[in-house]
Amino acid sequence: MSLALPWLLVLLPLPLLLRRLLPPLVQPRRALRVPAHLAPAGEAAGLPDLRDTPWLAALAWVLLVLALAGPRVERQADVIPASGRDIVLALDLSGSMEQQDFILDGQPVSRLDAVKQTARAFVAGRTGDRIGLVIFGGRAYVAAPLTYDMGAVVQAIDEAQIGISGRGTAIADGLGLAIRRLDGSEAPSRVVVLLSDGVDTSGSVPAIEAARLAAAHGLRVHTIALGPEDLESRPAARDAVDVATLRAVAEMAGGALFRVRSTPDLQAMAEALDRLEPSPGERPPLRYWQALWIWPAALAALLMAVALLDPRRLTGRRA
């Protein structure tokens, strides 16, 4: 707790200074002398003298000065403001995502299961962003529109299954649909995170042309090349990822390429992506001052009311 205007506490001795410096108050003499036993009945009704209750008046003055000084306490807001960033995840659900070449918790798992766990953790930490999900195989469709509801996006990720969008790899179609979802957004920062483990085989246009369109609309595209083999090192490998195309897409749209061969690579990728697109949840909490002046002011008003209350006016006689 602190005071907004602590220097106002210098007003505390003001009544004592006024009493010392000002001439004493001269009480007017009564115009009519009456016997002592008739005096109570002849007294005019009026406000009592606060000097009859000096401790109440003093305490009320202290509380009033304290209220003017502005007592306050620092609070922390739990609400995280919107970041102004829209992110669309474009996840490859082609048949090659069934390959069990990732190790998770000591057990071999498919590429899809490893990606799902990482994507869930990434989305859950994006409080303050709007997140959408596009899924593509031979075709592309929107699994979750842009929303602040992270639970809904996580549920859409959990429900994604290989085969529901075909078993091909339409990278350009997935990227193009993500661009369309962001094209109408007015957010100052718009990002596509594209994950694929194969070669663009079903797209209607080259993926690089979709990346050029993204750059023209001010979108940033990060790409994730998933799988142990790639066409650059082993051109004849089955289910190898086209790293060159994904690198060109990222470079064209101002993003970064992440090469993921194992579960640790996937976790490192998520951490690096968090650094490139920091979550508002990682910002310092919002702090503000809660004013408390109303409490001493209300108590001072109550004490003044008690000091000015004259029971004799209610009974018509002295105690």
PDB file of C-alpha atoms in Angstrom:
ATOM      1  CA  MET A   1       0.000   0.000   0.000  1.00  0.00           C
ATOM      2  CA  SER A   2       1.151   3.532  -0.741  1.00  0.00           C
ATOM      3  CA  LEU A   3      -0.119   7.111  -1.022  1.00  0.00           C
ATOM      4  CA  ALA A   4      -0.623   8.875  -4.345  1.00  0.00           C
ATOM      5  CA  LEU A   5      -0.029  12.345  -2.783  1.00  0.00           C
ATOM      6  CA  PRO A   6       1.886  11.749   0.468  1.00  0.00           C
ATOM      7  CA  TRP A   7       2.894  15.418   0.736  1.00  0.00           C
ATOM      8  CA  LEU A   8      -0.721  16.255   1.678  1.00  0.00           C
ATOM      9  CA  LEU A   9      -0.044  14.755   5.105  1.00  0.00           C
ATOM     10  CA  VAL A  10       1.506  18.112   6.030  1.00  0.00           C
ATOM     11  CA  LEU A  11      -2.094  19.292   6.486  1.00  0.00           C
ATOM     12  CA  LEU A  12      -2.518  17.126   9.596  1.00  0.00           C
ATOM     13  CA  PRO A  13      -1.409  19.823  12.120  1.00  0.00           C
ATOM     14  CA  LEU A  14      -3.414  22.563  10.366  1.00  0.00           C
ATOM     15  CA  PRO A  15      -6.248  22.726  12.988  1.00  0.00           C
ATOM     16  CA  LEU A  16      -3.713  23.118  15.800  1.00  0.00           C
ATOM     17  CA  LEU A  17      -1.922  25.900  13.908  1.00  0.00           C
ATOM     18  CA  LEU A  18      -5.184  27.727  13.252  1.00  0.00           C
ATOM     19  CA  ARG A  19      -6.187  27.424  16.878  1.00  0.00           C
ATOM     20  CA  ARG A  20      -2.857  28.858  17.945  1.00  0.00           C
ATOM     21  CA  LEU A  21      -2.625  31.670  15.394  1.00  0.00           C
ATOM     22  CA  LEU A  22      -6.227  32.846  15.112  1.00  0.00           C
ATOM     23  CA  PRO A  23      -7.874  34.954  17.857  1.00  0.00           C
ATOM     24  CA  PRO A  24     -10.177  33.030  20.180  1.00  0.00           C
ATOM     25  CA  LEU A  25     -13.794  32.787  19.206  1.00  0.00           C
ATOM     26  CA  VAL A  26     -15.934  35.176  21.253  1.00  0.00           C
ATOM     27  CA  GLN A  27     -19.234  33.643  22.261  1.00  0.00           C
ATOM     28  CA  PRO A  28     -22.161  36.080  22.001  1.00  0.00           C
ATOM     29  CA  ARG A  29     -23.875  36.862  25.318  1.00  0.00           C
ATOM     30  CA  ARG A  30     -27.437  35.854  25.793  1.00  0.00           C
ATOM     31  CA  ALA A  31     -29.918  38.655  25.503  1.00  0.00           C
ATOM     32  CA  LEU A  32     -32.203  37.240  28.175  1.00  0.00           C
ATOM     33  CA  ARG A  33     -31.307  36.081  31.647  1.00  0.00           C
ATOM     34  CA  VAL A  34     -33.529  33.389  33.069  1.00  0.00           C
ATOM     35  CA  PRO A  35     -33.399  31.298  36.216  1.00  0.00           C
ATOM     36  CA  ALA A  36     -31.159  28.276  36.025  1.00  0.00           C
ATOM     37  CA  HIS A  37     -34.020  25.804  36.343  1.00  0.00           C
ATOM     38  CA  LEU A  38     -35.713  27.355  33.262  1.00  0.00           C
ATOM     39  CA  ALA A  39     -32.579  27.576  31.077  1.00  0.00           C
ATOM     40  CA  PRO A  40     -32.940  24.156  29.357  1.00  0.00           C
ATOM     41  CA  ALA A  41     -36.420  24.953  28.130  1.00  0.00           C
ATOM     42  CA  GLY A  42     -35.342  28.312  26.776  1.00  0.00           C
ATOM     43  CA  GLU A  43     -32.307  27.209  24.810  1.00  0.00           C
ATOM     44  CA  ALA A  44     -32.664  27.637  21.057  1.00  0.00           C
ATOM     45  CA  ALA A  45     -32.352  24.533  18.936  1.00  0.00           C
ATOM     46  CA  GLY A  46     -29.154  24.378  16.907  1.00  0.00           C
ATOM     47  CA  LEU A  47     -26.070  22.369  16.046  1.00  0.00           C
ATOM     48  CA  PRO A  48     -23.960  21.284  19.007  1.00  0.00           C
ATOM     49  CA  ASP A  49     -20.461  22.621  19.523  1.00  0.00           C
ATOM     50  CA  LEU A  50     -17.853  20.248  18.132  1.00  0.00           C
ATOM     51  CA  ARG A  51     -15.607  21.271  21.020  1.00  0.00           C
ATOM     52  CA  ASP A  52     -17.746  19.004  23.166  1.00  0.00           C
ATOM     53  CA  THR A  53     -16.364  16.024  21.213  1.00  0.00           C
ATOM     54  CA  PRO A  54     -12.768  17.030  20.321  1.00  0.00           C
ATOM     55  CA  TRP A  55     -11.446  13.498  19.815  1.00  0.00           C
ATOM     56  CA  LEU A  56     -14.131  12.717  17.208  1.00  0.00           C
ATOM     57  CA  ALA A  57     -13.395  15.919  15.309  1.00  0.00           C
ATOM     58  CA  ALA A  58      -9.644  15.248  15.429  1.00  0.00           C
ATOM     59  CA  LEU A  59     -10.014  11.690  14.192  1.00  0.00           C
ATOM     60  CA  ALA A  60     -12.357  12.815  11.398  1.00  0.00           C
ATOM     61  CA  TRP A  61      -9.786  15.414  10.286  1.00  0.00           C
ATOM     62  CA  VAL A  62      -7.008  12.808  10.210  1.00  0.00           C
ATOM     63  CA  LEU A  63      -9.173  10.503   8.086  1.00  0.00           C
ATOM     64  CA  LEU A  64     -10.093  13.318   5.686  1.00  0.00           C
ATOM     65  CA  VAL A  65      -6.440  14.216   5.155  1.00  0.00           C
ATOM     66  CA  LEU A  66      -5.614  10.538   4.650  1.00  0.00           C
ATOM     67  CA  ALA A  67      -8.359  10.281   1.998  1.00  0.00           C
ATOM     68  CA  LEU A  68      -6.953  13.363   0.212  1.00  0.00           C
ATOM     69  CA  ALA A  69      -3.481  11.771   0.216  1.00  0.00           C
ATOM     70  CA  GLY A  70      -4.898   8.944  -1.913  1.00  0.00           C
ATOM     71  CA  PRO A  71      -4.242   5.599  -0.242  1.00  0.00           C
ATOM     72  CA  ARG A  72      -3.916   2.883  -2.863  1.00  0.00           C
ATOM     73  CA  VAL A  73      -2.813  -0.710  -3.280  1.00  0.00           C
ATOM     74  CA  GLU A  74      -1.148  -2.332  -6.292  1.00  0.00           C
ATOM     75  CA  ARG A  75      -3.119  -5.049  -8.044  1.00  0.00           C
ATOM     76  CA  GLN A  76      -2.285  -7.481 -10.829  1.00  0.00           C
ATOM     77  CA  ALA A  77      -4.690  -8.107 -13.691  1.00  0.00           C
ATOM     78  CA  ASP A  78      -5.194 -11.703 -14.825  1.00  0.00           C
ATOM     79  CA  VAL A  79      -6.630 -10.632 -18.183  1.00  0.00           C
ATOM     80  CA  ILE A  80      -4.085 -10.718 -20.999  1.00  0.00           C
ATOM     81  CA  PRO A  81      -4.729  -8.187 -23.751  1.00  0.00           C
ATOM     82  CA  ALA A  82      -5.106  -9.311 -27.347  1.00  0.00           C
ATOM     83  CA  SER A  83      -1.801  -9.417 -29.194  1.00  0.00           C
ATOM     84  CA  GLY A  84      -3.082  -8.222 -32.550  1.00  0.00           C
ATOM     85  CA  ARG A  85      -1.665 -11.358 -34.198  1.00  0.00           C
ATOM     86  CA  ASP A  86      -3.576 -13.922 -36.283  1.00  0.00           C
ATOM     87  CA  ILE A  87      -1.921 -17.307 -36.842  1.00  0.00           C
ATOM     88  CA  VAL A  88      -3.152 -20.139 -39.071  1.00  0.00           C
ATOM     89  CA  LEU A  89      -1.619 -23.595 -38.696  1.00  0.00           C
ATOM     90  CA  ALA A  90      -1.601 -25.594 -41.939  1.00  0.00           C
ATOM     91  CA  LEU A  91      -1.037 -29.281 -41.085  1.00  0.00           C
ATOM     92  CA  ASP A  92      -0.212 -31.998 -43.610  1.00  0.00           C
ATOM     93  CA  LEU A  93      -2.454 -35.079 -43.226  1.00  0.00           C
ATOM     94  CA  SER A  94      -1.085 -37.031 -46.166  1.00  0.00           C
ATOM     95  CA  GLY A  95      -0.636 -40.805 -45.959  1.00  0.00           C
ATOM     96  CA  SER A  96       3.071 -40.529 -45.119  1.00  0.00           C
ATOM     97  CA  MET A  97       2.188 -39.004 -41.734  1.00  0.00           C
ATOM     98  CA  GLU A  98       1.414 -42.580 -40.612  1.00  0.00           C
ATOM     99  CA  GLN A  99       5.144 -43.415 -40.604  1.00  0.00           C
ATOM    100  CA  GLN A 100       6.238 -44.369 -37.048  1.00  0.00           C
ATOM    101  CA  ASP A 101       9.716 -42.875 -37.086  1.00  0.00           C
ATOM    102  CA  PHE A 102       9.424 -40.601 -34.025  1.00  0.00           C
ATOM    103  CA  ILE A 103      10.111 -41.544 -30.409  1.00  0.00           C
ATOM    104  CA  LEU A 104       7.772 -40.078 -27.779  1.00  0.00           C
ATOM    105  CA  ASP A 105       8.143 -40.979 -24.085  1.00  0.00           C
ATOM    106  CA  GLY A 106      10.336 -43.914 -25.092  1.00  0.00           C
ATOM    107  CA  GLN A 107       7.784 -45.353 -27.511  1.00  0.00           C
ATOM    108  CA  PRO A 108       7.705 -45.189 -31.333  1.00  0.00           C
ATOM    109  CA  VAL A 109       4.861 -43.018 -32.561  1.00  0.00           C
ATOM    110  CA  SER A 110       3.654 -41.794 -35.915  1.00  0.00           C
ATOM    111  CA  ARG A 111       4.633 -38.430 -37.299  1.00  0.00           C
ATOM    112  CA  LEU A 112       1.036 -37.284 -36.845  1.00  0.00           C
ATOM    113  CA  ASP A 113       0.950 -38.166 -33.133  1.00  0.00           C
ATOM    114  CA  ALA A 114       4.239 -36.333 -32.518  1.00  0.00           C
ATOM    115  CA  VAL A 115       3.002 -33.296 -34.426  1.00  0.00           C
ATOM    116  CA  LYS A 116      -0.310 -33.314 -32.573  1.00  0.00           C
ATOM    117  CA  GLN A 117       1.381 -33.184 -29.178  1.00  0.00           C
ATOM    118  CA  THR A 118       3.647 -30.323 -30.234  1.00  0.00           C
ATOM    119  CA  ALA A 119       0.815 -28.435 -31.916  1.00  0.00           C
ATOM    120  CA  ARG A 120      -1.377 -28.777 -28.831  1.00  0.00           C
ATOM    121  CA  ALA A 121       1.337 -27.314 -26.622  1.00  0.00           C
ATOM    122  CA  PHE A 122       2.001 -24.512 -29.108  1.00  0.00           C
ATOM    123  CA  VAL A 123      -1.679 -23.545 -29.378  1.00  0.00           C
ATOM    124  CA  ALA A 124      -2.307 -23.760 -25.625  1.00  0.00           C
ATOM    125  CA  GLY A 125       0.413 -21.156 -25.066  1.00  0.00           C
ATOM    126  CA  ARG A 126      -0.981 -18.631 -27.571  1.00  0.00           C
ATOM    127  CA  THR A 127      -3.341 -16.836 -25.170  1.00  0.00           C
ATOM    128  CA  GLY A 128      -4.017 -13.418 -26.677  1.00  0.00           C
ATOM    129  CA  ASP A 129      -3.548 -14.566 -30.309  1.00  0.00           C
ATOM    130  CA  ARG A 130      -6.272 -15.671 -32.705  1.00  0.00           C
ATOM    131  CA  ILE A 131      -5.513 -19.164 -33.993  1.00  0.00           C
ATOM    132  CA  GLY A 132      -6.995 -21.047 -36.942  1.00  0.00           C
ATOM    133  CA  LEU A 133      -6.357 -24.534 -38.308  1.00  0.00           C
ATOM    134  CA  VAL A 134      -6.192 -25.669 -41.943  1.00  0.00           C
ATOM    135  CA  ILE A 135      -5.745 -29.368 -42.727  1.00  0.00           C
ATOM    136  CA  PHE A 136      -4.617 -30.603 -46.113  1.00  0.00           C
ATOM    137  CA  GLY A 137      -3.901 -33.888 -47.836  1.00  0.00           C
ATOM    138  CA  GLY A 138      -5.065 -34.277 -51.424  1.00  0.00           C
ATOM    139  CA  ARG A 139      -7.493 -31.436 -50.611  1.00  0.00           C
ATOM    140  CA  ALA A 140      -7.509 -28.631 -48.069  1.00  0.00           C
ATOM    141  CA  TYR A 141     -10.222 -27.526 -45.685  1.00  0.00           C
ATOM    142  CA  VAL A 142     -10.655 -25.336 -42.612  1.00  0.00           C
ATOM    143  CA  ALA A 143     -10.780 -27.407 -39.422  1.00  0.00           C
ATOM    144  CA  ALA A 144     -11.031 -24.379 -37.085  1.00  0.00           C
ATOM    145  CA  PRO A 145     -11.661 -20.726 -38.007  1.00  0.00           C
ATOM    146  CA  LEU A 146      -9.628 -17.939 -36.463  1.00  0.00           C
ATOM    147  CA  THR A 147     -10.623 -17.781 -32.807  1.00  0.00           C
ATOM    148  CA  TYR A 148      -9.423 -16.847 -29.317  1.00  0.00           C
ATOM    149  CA  ASP A 149     -10.836 -20.176 -28.088  1.00  0.00           C
ATOM    150  CA  MET A 150      -7.672 -22.226 -27.782  1.00  0.00           C
ATOM    151  CA  GLY A 151      -9.648 -25.216 -26.486  1.00  0.00           C
ATOM    152  CA  ALA A 152     -11.629 -25.420 -29.710  1.00  0.00           C
ATOM    153  CA  VAL A 153      -8.440 -25.399 -31.818  1.00  0.00           C
ATOM    154  CA  VAL A 154      -6.814 -28.064 -29.631  1.00  0.00           C
ATOM    155  CA  GLN A 155      -9.935 -30.211 -30.034  1.00  0.00           C
ATOM    156  CA  ALA A 156      -9.759 -29.798 -33.812  1.00  0.00           C
ATOM    157  CA  ILE A 157      -6.115 -30.914 -33.743  1.00  0.00           C
ATOM    158  CA  ASP A 158      -7.010 -33.991 -31.652  1.00  0.00           C
ATOM    159  CA  GLU A 159      -9.800 -34.955 -34.048  1.00  0.00           C
ATOM    160  CA  ALA A 160      -7.650 -34.691 -37.189  1.00  0.00           C
ATOM    161  CA  GLN A 161      -7.249 -38.067 -38.867  1.00  0.00           C
ATOM    162  CA  ILE A 162      -5.269 -39.173 -41.886  1.00  0.00           C
ATOM    163  CA  GLY A 163      -7.455 -39.804 -44.925  1.00  0.00           C
ATOM    164  CA  ILE A 164     -10.256 -37.318 -44.231  1.00  0.00           C
ATOM    165  CA  SER A 165      -8.685 -34.882 -46.704  1.00  0.00           C
ATOM    166  CA  GLY A 166      -7.210 -37.453 -49.081  1.00  0.00           C
ATOM    167  CA  ARG A 167      -3.817 -39.107 -48.969  1.00  0.00           C
ATOM    168  CA  GLY A 168      -1.967 -36.796 -51.363  1.00  0.00           C
ATOM    169  CA  THR A 169       0.135 -33.754 -50.447  1.00  0.00           C
ATOM    170  CA  ALA A 170      -1.393 -30.537 -51.755  1.00  0.00           C
ATOM    171  CA  ILE A 171       1.002 -28.096 -50.099  1.00  0.00           C
ATOM    172  CA  ALA A 172       0.028 -25.201 -52.345  1.00  0.00           C
ATOM    173  CA  ASP A 173      -3.688 -25.782 -51.682  1.00  0.00           C
ATOM    174  CA  GLY A 174      -3.159 -25.872 -47.913  1.00  0.00           C
ATOM    175  CA  LEU A 175      -1.066 -22.711 -48.018  1.00  0.00           C
ATOM    176  CA  GLY A 176      -3.517 -21.009 -50.375  1.00  0.00           C
ATOM    177  CA  LEU A 177      -6.487 -21.743 -48.092  1.00  0.00           C
ATOM    178  CA  ALA A 178      -4.566 -20.422 -45.068  1.00  0.00           C
ATOM    179  CA  ILE A 179      -3.811 -17.239 -47.029  1.00  0.00           C
ATOM    180  CA  ARG A 180      -7.497 -16.844 -47.863  1.00  0.00           C
ATOM    181  CA  ARG A 181      -8.449 -17.150 -44.191  1.00  0.00           C
ATOM    182  CA  LEU A 182      -5.983 -14.389 -43.303  1.00  0.00           C
ATOM    183  CA  ASP A 183      -6.666 -12.154 -46.291  1.00  0.00           C
ATOM    184  CA  GLY A 184      -9.739 -10.578 -44.685  1.00  0.00           C
ATOM    185  CA  SER A 185      -8.037 -10.151 -41.307  1.00  0.00           C
ATOM    186  CA  GLU A 186      -7.256  -6.642 -40.110  1.00  0.00           C
ATOM    187  CA  ALA A 187      -4.680  -7.827 -37.569  1.00  0.00           C
ATOM    188  CA  PRO A 188      -1.337  -5.983 -37.815  1.00  0.00           C
ATOM    189  CA  SER A 189       0.531  -9.321 -37.732  1.00  0.00           C
ATOM    190  CA  ARG A 190      -0.655 -12.289 -39.821  1.00  0.00           C
ATOM    191  CA  VAL A 191       1.291 -15.552 -39.835  1.00  0.00           C
ATOM    192  CA  VAL A 192       0.993 -18.987 -41.458  1.00  0.00           C
ATOM    193  CA  VAL A 193       2.782 -21.978 -39.927  1.00  0.00           C
ATOM    194  CA  LEU A 194       2.955 -24.671 -42.624  1.00  0.00           C
ATOM    195  CA  LEU A 195       3.971 -28.247 -41.733  1.00  0.00           C
ATOM    196  CA  SER A 196       4.585 -30.927 -44.342  1.00  0.00           C
ATOM    197  CA  ASP A 197       6.492 -34.210 -44.580  1.00  0.00           C
ATOM    198  CA  GLY A 198       6.321 -34.778 -48.310  1.00  0.00           C
ATOM    199  CA  VAL A 199       6.421 -33.368 -51.831  1.00  0.00           C
ATOM    200  CA  ASP A 200       3.742 -31.136 -53.359  1.00  0.00           C
ATOM    201  CA  THR A 201       1.968 -33.655 -55.607  1.00  0.00           C
ATOM    202  CA  SER A 202      -1.665 -32.546 -55.697  1.00  0.00           C
ATOM    203  CA  GLY A 203      -1.609 -28.769 -55.719  1.00  0.00           C
ATOM    204  CA  SER A 204      -3.302 -26.853 -58.504  1.00  0.00           C
ATOM    205  CA  VAL A 205      -0.519 -24.202 -58.505  1.00  0.00           C
ATOM    206  CA  PRO A 206       3.140 -24.351 -57.449  1.00  0.00           C
ATOM    207  CA  ALA A 207       3.714 -23.736 -53.739  1.00  0.00           C
ATOM    208  CA  ILE A 208       6.166 -20.925 -54.502  1.00  0.00           C
ATOM    209  CA  GLU A 209       3.383 -19.021 -56.295  1.00  0.00           C
ATOM    210  CA  ALA A 210       1.205 -19.302 -53.187  1.00  0.00           C
ATOM    211  CA  ALA A 211       4.128 -17.968 -51.128  1.00  0.00           C
ATOM    212  CA  ARG A 212       4.506 -15.049 -53.521  1.00  0.00           C
ATOM    213  CA  LEU A 213       0.815 -14.280 -53.027  1.00  0.00           C
ATOM    214  CA  ALA A 214       1.282 -14.398 -49.241  1.00  0.00           C
ATOM    215  CA  ALA A 215       4.161 -11.931 -49.429  1.00  0.00           C
ATOM    216  CA  ALA A 216       2.091  -9.609 -51.638  1.00  0.00           C
ATOM    217  CA  HIS A 217      -0.626  -9.558 -48.945  1.00  0.00           C
ATOM    218  CA  GLY A 218       1.824  -8.864 -46.134  1.00  0.00           C
ATOM    219  CA  LEU A 219       1.655 -12.355 -44.617  1.00  0.00           C
ATOM    220  CA  ARG A 220       4.618 -14.148 -43.047  1.00  0.00           C
ATOM    221  CA  VAL A 221       4.999 -17.905 -43.605  1.00  0.00           C
ATOM    222  CA  HIS A 222       7.092 -20.229 -41.438  1.00  0.00           C
ATOM    223  CA  THR A 223       7.582 -23.759 -42.807  1.00  0.00           C
ATOM    224  CA  ILE A 224       8.366 -27.020 -41.007  1.00  0.00           C
ATOM    225  CA  ALA A 225       9.993 -29.842 -42.984  1.00  0.00           C
ATOM    226  CA  LEU A 226       9.146 -33.030 -41.095  1.00  0.00           C
ATOM    227  CA  GLY A 227      10.808 -36.452 -41.535  1.00  0.00           C
ATOM    228  CA  PRO A 228      14.170 -38.179 -41.345  1.00  0.00           C
ATOM    229  CA  GLU A 229      14.825 -38.094 -45.105  1.00  0.00           C
ATOM    230  CA  ASP A 230      14.741 -35.242 -47.596  1.00  0.00           C
ATOM    231  CA  LEU A 231      15.147 -34.929 -51.343  1.00  0.00           C
ATOM    232  CA  GLU A 232      18.325 -32.879 -51.022  1.00  0.00           C
ATOM    233  CA  SER A 233      20.315 -35.626 -49.274  1.00  0.00           C
ATOM    234  CA  ARG A 234      18.476 -38.700 -50.615  1.00  0.00           C
ATOM    235  CA  PRO A 235      16.564 -37.922 -53.829  1.00  0.00           C
ATOM    236  CA  ALA A 236      15.401 -41.516 -54.255  1.00  0.00           C
ATOM    237  CA  ALA A 237      14.163 -41.988 -50.670  1.00  0.00           C
ATOM    238  CA  ARG A 238      10.510 -42.943 -50.218  1.00  0.00           C
ATOM    239  CA  ASP A 239       8.351 -40.392 -48.323  1.00  0.00           C
ATOM    240  CA  ALA A 240      11.195 -37.849 -48.343  1.00  0.00           C
ATOM    241  CA  VAL A 241      10.296 -34.232 -47.621  1.00  0.00           C
ATOM    242  CA  ASP A 242      10.884 -31.504 -50.212  1.00  0.00           C
ATOM    243  CA  VAL A 243      13.047 -29.218 -48.064  1.00  0.00           C
ATOM    244  CA  ALA A 244      14.036 -27.044 -51.014  1.00  0.00           C
ATOM    245  CA  THR A 245      10.430 -26.081 -51.770  1.00  0.00           C
ATOM    246  CA  LEU A 246       9.590 -25.396 -48.124  1.00  0.00           C
ATOM    247  CA  ARG A 247      12.762 -23.286 -47.770  1.00  0.00           C
ATOM    248  CA  ALA A 248      11.841 -21.263 -50.848  1.00  0.00           C
ATOM    249  CA  VAL A 249       8.308 -20.713 -49.512  1.00  0.00           C
ATOM    250  CA  ALA A 250       9.636 -19.430 -46.178  1.00  0.00           C
ATOM    251  CA  GLU A 251      12.201 -17.147 -47.817  1.00  0.00           C
ATOM    252  CA  MET A 252       9.643 -15.758 -50.255  1.00  0.00           C
ATOM    253  CA  ALA A 253       7.171 -14.924 -47.446  1.00  0.00           C
ATOM    254  CA  GLY A 254       9.656 -13.575 -44.909  1.00  0.00           C
ATOM    255  CA  GLY A 255       9.529 -16.576 -42.587  1.00  0.00           C
ATOM    256  CA  ALA A 256      11.891 -19.276 -41.327  1.00  0.00           C
ATOM    257  CA  LEU A 257      12.393 -22.933 -42.244  1.00  0.00           C
ATOM    258  CA  PHE A 258      12.574 -25.530 -39.455  1.00  0.00           C
ATOM    259  CA  ARG A 259      14.092 -28.929 -40.245  1.00  0.00           C
ATOM    260  CA  VAL A 260      12.623 -31.587 -37.947  1.00  0.00           C
ATOM    261  CA  ARG A 261      13.992 -35.156 -37.946  1.00  0.00           C
ATOM    262  CA  SER A 262      13.175 -36.288 -34.402  1.00  0.00           C
ATOM    263  CA  THR A 263      11.028 -35.496 -31.376  1.00  0.00           C
ATOM    264  CA  PRO A 264      13.733 -33.270 -29.797  1.00  0.00           C
ATOM    265  CA  ASP A 265      13.898 -31.355 -33.085  1.00  0.00           C
ATOM    266  CA  LEU A 266      10.120 -30.908 -32.925  1.00  0.00           C
ATOM    267  CA  GLN A 267      10.311 -29.506 -29.383  1.00  0.00           C
ATOM    268  CA  ALA A 268      13.196 -27.215 -30.317  1.00  0.00           C
ATOM    269  CA  MET A 269      11.200 -26.013 -33.310  1.00  0.00           C
ATOM    270  CA  ALA A 270       8.241 -25.095 -31.082  1.00  0.00           C
ATOM    271  CA  GLU A 271      10.528 -23.121 -28.763  1.00  0.00           C
ATOM    272  CA  ALA A 272      12.161 -21.303 -31.682  1.00  0.00           C
ATOM    273  CA  LEU A 273       8.778 -20.496 -33.158  1.00  0.00           C
ATOM    274  CA  ASP A 274       7.679 -19.069 -29.800  1.00  0.00           C
ATOM    275  CA  ARG A 275      10.686 -16.759 -29.919  1.00  0.00           C
ATOM    276  CA  LEU A 276       9.873 -15.635 -33.464  1.00  0.00           C
ATOM    277  CA  GLU A 277       6.180 -15.128 -32.621  1.00  0.00           C
ATOM    278  CA  PRO A 278       6.202 -14.400 -28.873  1.00  0.00           C
ATOM    279  CA  SER A 279       2.989 -15.132 -27.010  1.00  0.00           C
ATOM    280  CA  PRO A 280       1.266 -12.314 -25.096  1.00  0.00           C
ATOM    281  CA  GLY A 281       1.055 -14.755 -22.190  1.00  0.00           C
ATOM    282  CA  GLU A 282       4.818 -14.326 -21.737  1.00  0.00           C
ATOM    283  CA  ARG A 283       4.536 -10.577 -21.228  1.00  0.00           C
ATOM    284  CA  PRO A 284       4.780  -9.084 -17.726  1.00  0.00           C
ATOM    285  CA  PRO A 285       1.358  -9.065 -16.029  1.00  0.00           C
ATOM    286  CA  LEU A 286      -0.698  -5.896 -16.196  1.00  0.00           C
ATOM    287  CA  ARG A 287      -0.404  -3.949 -12.941  1.00  0.00           C
ATOM    288  CA  TYR A 288      -2.625  -1.124 -11.781  1.00  0.00           C
ATOM    289  CA  TRP A 289      -3.459   0.913  -8.667  1.00  0.00           C
ATOM    290  CA  GLN A 290      -6.725   0.365  -6.804  1.00  0.00           C
ATOM    291  CA  ALA A 291      -7.789   3.550  -5.008  1.00  0.00           C
ATOM    292  CA  LEU A 292      -8.823   3.158  -1.332  1.00  0.00           C
ATOM    293  CA  TRP A 293      -9.638   6.796  -0.468  1.00  0.00           C
ATOM    294  CA  ILE A 294     -13.364   6.062  -0.243  1.00  0.00           C
ATOM    295  CA  TRP A 295     -12.920   4.122   3.010  1.00  0.00           C
ATOM    296  CA  PRO A 296     -11.247   6.809   5.154  1.00  0.00           C
ATOM    297  CA  ALA A 297     -13.547   9.425   3.600  1.00  0.00           C
ATOM    298  CA  ALA A 298     -16.652   7.415   4.490  1.00  0.00           C
ATOM    299  CA  LEU A 299     -15.404   6.809   8.033  1.00  0.00           C
ATOM    300  CA  ALA A 300     -14.643  10.504   8.451  1.00  0.00           C
ATOM    301  CA  ALA A 301     -18.189  11.366   7.350  1.00  0.00           C
ATOM    302  CA  LEU A 302     -19.564   8.867   9.862  1.00  0.00           C
ATOM    303  CA  LEU A 303     -17.513  10.358  12.712  1.00  0.00           C
ATOM    304  CA  MET A 304     -18.647  13.870  11.800  1.00  0.00           C
ATOM    305  CA  ALA A 305     -22.247  12.708  11.866  1.00  0.00           C
ATOM    306  CA  VAL A 306     -21.717  11.182  15.317  1.00  0.00           C
ATOM    307  CA  ALA A 307     -19.999  14.348  16.566  1.00  0.00           C
ATOM    308  CA  LEU A 308     -22.840  16.548  15.324  1.00  0.00           C
ATOM    309  CA  LEU A 309     -25.579  14.305  16.693  1.00  0.00           C
ATOM    310  CA  ASP A 310     -27.194  15.904  19.758  1.00  0.00           C
ATOM    311  CA  PRO A 311     -29.418  13.471  21.688  1.00  0.00           C
ATOM    312  CA  ARG A 312     -30.884  16.428  23.612  1.00  0.00           C
ATOM    313  CA  ARG A 313     -32.619  17.620  20.439  1.00  0.00           C
ATOM    314  CA  LEU A 314     -34.465  14.324  20.293  1.00  0.00           C
ATOM    315  CA  THR A 315     -35.594  14.349  23.935  1.00  0.00           C
ATOM    316  CA  GLY A 316     -36.018  18.094  24.397  1.00  0.00           C
ATOM    317  CA  ARG A 317     -34.041  18.110  27.660  1.00  0.00           C
ATOM    318  CA  ARG A 318     -30.531  17.672  29.054  1.00  0.00           C
ATOM    319  CA  ALA A 319     -29.353  14.369  30.394  1.00  0.00           C
TER     320      ALA A 319
END
